Tab-separated table of C-alpha atoms in Angstrom:
chain	number	residue	atom	x	y	z
M	207	ASP	CA	6.372	-21.636	11.690
M	208	ALA	CA	8.501	-23.769	9.144
M	209	LYS	CA	12.311	-22.018	8.544
M	210	THR	CA	13.210	-19.846	5.454
M	211	THR	CA	16.349	-18.976	3.563
M	212	GLN	CA	17.013	-16.039	2.034
M	213	PRO	CA	20.195	-14.531	0.623
M	214	ASN	CA	21.589	-12.321	2.792
M	215	SER	CA	21.901	-9.832	-0.108
M	216	MET	CA	21.459	-9.375	-4.356
M	217	GLU	CA	22.022	-5.583	-5.846
M	218	SER	CA	20.298	-4.593	-8.448
M	219	ASN	CA	20.314	-2.502	-11.666
M	220	GLU	CA	17.457	0.500	-11.713
M	221	GLU	CA	14.588	-0.090	-14.057
M	222	GLU	CA	15.604	-3.645	-13.898
M	223	PRO	CA	13.643	-6.635	-12.897
M	224	VAL	CA	15.130	-8.281	-9.744
M	225	HIS	CA	13.954	-12.230	-8.392
M	226	LEU	CA	14.397	-12.480	-4.904
M	227	PRO	CA	14.408	-16.025	-3.916
M	228	CYS	CA	13.134	-17.950	-0.878
M	229	ASN	CA	13.785	-21.440	0.149
M	230	HIS	CA	10.942	-23.083	2.249
M	231	SER	CA	11.775	-27.183	1.589
M	232	THR	CA	9.406	-27.445	5.096
M	233	ILE	CA	6.430	-25.947	4.127
M	234	SER	CA	3.169	-27.513	5.356
M	235	GLY	CA	-0.209	-27.716	3.227
M	236	THR	CA	-1.851	-24.774	5.367
M	237	ASP	CA	1.682	-22.607	5.286
M	238	TYR	CA	1.005	-19.039	3.990
M	239	ILE	CA	4.315	-17.453	1.982
M	240	HIS	CA	4.065	-13.941	2.731
M	241	TRP	CA	6.507	-11.131	2.163
M	242	TYR	CA	7.013	-7.460	3.477
M	243	ARG	CA	9.920	-5.209	2.999
M	244	GLN	CA	11.570	-2.621	4.883
M	245	LEU	CA	12.587	0.653	4.240
M	246	PRO	CA	15.725	2.403	5.570
M	247	SER	CA	14.615	3.869	9.015
M	248	GLN	CA	10.716	2.456	8.444
M	249	GLY	CA	8.678	0.114	9.760
M	250	PRO	CA	8.040	-3.246	7.825
M	251	GLU	CA	5.608	-2.859	4.772
M	252	TYR	CA	3.145	-5.811	3.638
M	253	VAL	CA	3.978	-6.347	-0.383
M	254	ILE	CA	2.079	-10.046	-1.508
M	255	HIS	CA	1.071	-12.733	0.080
M	256	GLY	CA	0.272	-16.668	-1.853
M	257	LEU	CA	-0.409	-20.277	-0.820
M	258	THR	CA	-0.352	-22.006	-4.055
M	259	SER	CA	-0.718	-20.223	-7.853
M	260	ASN	CA	1.092	-17.325	-8.772
M	261	VAL	CA	0.053	-13.908	-7.315
M	262	ASN	CA	0.063	-10.224	-8.412
M	263	ASN	CA	-0.142	-6.763	-7.324
M	264	ARG	CA	0.429	-3.233	-7.723
M	265	MET	CA	3.732	-3.674	-6.359
M	266	ALA	CA	5.399	-7.216	-7.512
M	267	SER	CA	4.271	-10.630	-8.607
M	268	LEU	CA	4.673	-14.208	-6.352
M	269	ALA	CA	5.718	-17.104	-8.265
M	270	ILE	CA	5.234	-20.181	-6.314
M	271	ALA	CA	7.219	-23.499	-7.425
M	272	GLU	CA	5.199	-26.272	-7.821
M	273	ASP	CA	5.841	-28.635	-5.356
M	274	ARG	CA	5.922	-25.186	-2.849
M	275	LYS	CA	9.184	-25.335	-1.612
M	276	SER	CA	10.473	-22.335	-3.414
M	277	SER	CA	8.936	-18.894	-4.030
M	278	THR	CA	10.863	-15.829	-5.764
M	279	LEU	CA	9.865	-12.176	-5.431
M	280	ILE	CA	9.347	-10.142	-8.594
M	281	LEU	CA	9.638	-6.719	-9.048
M	282	HIS	CA	9.518	-5.670	-12.268
M	283	ARG	CA	11.439	-2.795	-12.570
M	284	ALA	CA	13.850	-1.764	-9.376
M	285	THR	CA	13.883	1.323	-8.413
M	286	LEU	CA	15.645	3.367	-5.734
M	287	ARG	CA	13.048	3.183	-3.896
M	288	ASP	CA	12.742	-0.434	-3.461
M	289	ALA	CA	16.169	-0.512	-1.881
M	290	ALA	CA	15.525	-2.395	1.173
M	291	VAL	CA	15.627	-5.858	3.486
M	292	TYR	CA	12.778	-7.957	2.015
M	293	TYR	CA	11.787	-10.726	4.552
M	294	CYS	CA	10.139	-14.392	3.294
M	295	ILE	CA	7.315	-15.264	6.228
M	296	LEU	CA	5.446	-18.771	6.111
M	297	ARG	CA	2.530	-18.932	8.472
M	298	ASP	CA	0.163	-21.505	8.932
M	299	ALA	CA	-3.217	-20.125	8.732
M	300	HIS	CA	-4.625	-22.722	11.138
M	301	SER	CA	-2.134	-22.911	14.072
M	302	GLY	CA	-4.523	-20.711	15.883
M	303	ALA	CA	-3.412	-17.963	18.303
M	304	GLY	CA	0.141	-18.581	16.701
M	305	SER	CA	-1.334	-17.852	13.695
M	306	TYR	CA	-1.678	-14.183	14.044
M	307	GLN	CA	2.033	-13.459	14.153
M	308	LEU	CA	5.113	-12.501	12.312
M	309	THR	CA	8.333	-14.178	12.944
M	310	PHE	CA	10.764	-12.581	11.049
M	311	GLY	CA	13.744	-13.213	9.275
M	312	LYS	CA	17.247	-12.606	8.429
M	313	GLY	CA	15.804	-11.316	5.371
M	314	THR	CA	17.796	-10.325	2.200
M	315	LYS	CA	18.920	-6.938	1.647
M	316	LEU	CA	18.847	-5.356	-1.655
M	317	SER	CA	20.637	-2.905	-2.970
M	318	VAL	CA	19.769	-0.620	-6.090
M	319	ILE	CA	22.197	0.527	-8.633
M	320	PRO	CA	21.509	3.889	-9.945
K	191	GLU	CA	-5.811	7.084	4.749
K	192	ALA	CA	-5.280	4.004	6.437
K	193	GLN	CA	-2.590	3.973	8.638
K	194	VAL	CA	-1.186	2.922	11.908
K	195	THR	CA	0.233	5.847	13.857
K	196	GLN	CA	2.627	5.558	17.408
K	197	ASN	CA	3.707	8.313	19.396
K	198	PRO	CA	6.161	9.699	20.408
K	199	ARG	CA	8.995	8.290	17.520
K	200	TYR	CA	11.919	9.173	19.537
K	201	LEU	CA	12.061	9.117	23.440
K	202	ILE	CA	15.021	9.411	25.670
K	203	THR	CA	14.473	8.944	29.160
K	204	VAL	CA	16.125	7.497	32.414
K	205	THR	CA	16.300	4.434	34.273
K	206	GLY	CA	13.201	3.510	36.594
K	207	LYS	CA	10.980	6.048	34.584
K	208	LYS	CA	7.572	4.675	33.896
K	209	LEU	CA	6.806	5.436	29.793
K	210	THR	CA	4.221	4.703	27.633
K	211	VAL	CA	4.280	4.687	23.863
K	212	THR	CA	0.938	4.894	21.832
K	213	CYS	CA	-0.416	2.466	19.129
K	214	SER	CA	-3.392	3.659	17.659
K	215	GLN	CA	-5.045	2.117	13.985
K	216	ASN	CA	-8.048	3.972	11.687
K	217	MET	CA	-8.735	0.526	10.191
K	218	ASN	CA	-11.185	-1.561	12.373
K	219	HIS	CA	-8.768	-4.505	12.850
K	220	GLU	CA	-8.810	-7.106	15.330
K	221	TYR	CA	-5.269	-7.575	15.200
K	222	MET	CA	-2.443	-5.379	16.855
K	223	SER	CA	1.193	-6.315	17.969
K	224	TRP	CA	3.738	-5.071	19.021
K	225	TYR	CA	7.648	-5.805	17.735
K	226	ARG	CA	11.059	-4.167	18.976
K	227	GLN	CA	13.800	-4.368	16.686
K	228	ASP	CA	17.558	-4.757	17.751
K	229	PRO	CA	20.882	-4.975	15.412
K	230	GLY	CA	21.379	-8.497	14.536
K	231	LEU	CA	18.111	-9.982	16.395
K	232	GLY	CA	16.036	-8.902	13.703
K	233	LEU	CA	12.338	-8.280	14.727
K	234	ARG	CA	10.600	-9.731	18.089
K	235	GLN	CA	6.896	-9.910	18.952
K	236	ILE	CA	6.918	-8.798	22.435
K	237	TYR	CA	2.763	-8.697	23.201
K	238	TYR	CA	-0.266	-8.656	20.986
K	239	SER	CA	-3.572	-8.374	21.007
K	240	MET	CA	-6.831	-10.334	19.226
K	241	ASN	CA	-9.258	-7.943	19.718
K	242	VAL	CA	-10.840	-5.587	22.653
K	243	GLU	CA	-9.216	-6.818	26.565
K	244	VAL	CA	-7.317	-10.221	25.107
K	245	THR	CA	-3.992	-10.020	24.873
K	246	ASP	CA	-1.162	-12.557	24.892
K	247	LYS	CA	2.452	-12.452	25.234
K	248	GLY	CA	5.290	-12.997	22.194
K	249	ASP	CA	8.254	-13.598	22.503
K	250	VAL	CA	9.801	-10.783	24.156
K	251	PRO	CA	7.228	-10.054	26.527
K	252	GLU	CA	9.686	-9.495	30.036
K	253	GLY	CA	9.411	-6.019	31.363
K	254	TYR	CA	6.455	-4.696	29.427
K	255	LYS	CA	2.833	-4.199	29.325
K	256	VAL	CA	0.247	-3.597	27.509
K	257	SER	CA	-3.583	-3.502	27.349
K	258	ARG	CA	-6.509	-3.189	25.123
K	259	LYS	CA	-9.622	-0.998	26.090
K	260	GLU	CA	-10.719	0.433	22.431
K	261	LYS	CA	-10.200	-1.855	19.385
K	262	ARG	CA	-8.584	0.848	18.145
K	263	ASN	CA	-5.538	1.940	20.310
K	264	PHE	CA	-2.790	-0.639	22.331
K	265	PRO	CA	-0.045	1.149	24.295
K	266	LEU	CA	2.867	-0.175	25.313
K	267	ILE	CA	4.277	0.041	29.032
K	268	LEU	CA	7.501	0.082	30.629
K	269	GLU	CA	6.966	0.346	34.037
K	270	SER	CA	10.429	-0.145	35.222
K	271	PRO	CA	12.423	0.369	32.020
K	272	SER	CA	16.183	-0.604	31.387
K	273	PRO	CA	18.974	0.236	29.448
K	274	ASN	CA	18.376	-2.892	27.689
K	275	GLN	CA	15.210	-2.057	26.847
K	276	THR	CA	16.750	0.622	24.391
K	277	SER	CA	15.236	-0.500	21.208
K	278	LEU	CA	13.374	0.331	17.861
K	279	TYR	CA	9.306	-0.280	18.664
K	280	PHE	CA	7.004	-1.258	15.657
K	281	CYS	CA	3.557	-1.631	16.392
K	282	ALA	CA	1.335	-3.303	13.936
K	283	SER	CA	-2.210	-4.580	13.134
K	284	SER	CA	-3.920	-7.018	10.517
K	285	LEU	CA	-6.781	-7.881	9.704
K	286	TRP	CA	-8.027	-11.495	9.825
K	287	ASP	CA	-10.435	-14.266	8.701
K	288	ARG	CA	-10.869	-18.298	9.363
K	289	GLY	CA	-9.138	-19.035	5.958
K	290	ARG	CA	-5.869	-16.998	5.933
K	291	GLY	CA	-5.526	-16.360	9.050
K	292	ALA	CA	-3.822	-12.780	9.832
K	293	TYR	CA	-2.533	-11.044	6.652
K	294	GLY	CA	-1.553	-7.636	5.685
K	295	TYR	CA	0.082	-6.210	8.068
K	296	THR	CA	0.678	-2.252	8.553
K	297	PHE	CA	3.206	-1.114	10.859
K	298	GLY	CA	3.682	2.119	12.279
K	299	SER	CA	6.386	3.890	11.595
K	300	GLY	CA	8.745	2.959	15.019
K	301	THR	CA	9.781	4.580	18.218
K	302	ARG	CA	13.231	4.913	18.939
K	303	LEU	CA	13.722	4.372	22.254
K	304	THR	CA	16.833	5.082	24.477
K	305	VAL	CA	17.359	3.888	28.077
K	306	VAL	CA	20.062	5.804	30.045
């Protein structure tokens, strides 16, 4: 799977929007962009994923650049419960058995300030 | 409630004493896998299973065994645990389709294993 680059940490004030960036300049045409987060003392939790178009769900929005070399996870109003490590992961849906694996990087540790 | 259930949550054992960590999912997912998480190394896949009786090695399979006799269960077996297997372990299951591959992983709450 192609490599992703995320900032090590970010801070946000409570109830403000948060934009978490991810660079993936070597992304291939069949790579899906997945976001997971891991709250303290819990397992990773699926947030959102997309291929080309921007995506929205009840948790967040995913904005994908037109050239697909970067993406941004948007939390519209950060709460204290959103403090977690956020992982941006690329997965090739057509790489056979490898398409089943999630390869986690170091992610971005988001701190939310009350 | 859709979930992946791991047991136990915490386990302290001695070197060489066989142990099994259980994992069960109630979502009828075909794909299941085990990860370990260590400080500075992140999450690494140990084994995965694409369906009943179909398993394969992940990135760090040494010292572990798995089995998939039923779709819902995927136990992790340490035949002879050693201190370097002290870690936080997560089981996961996911949906799969031909277009997207595996997606929407659901993880268990984790098992913190200490081998002394």
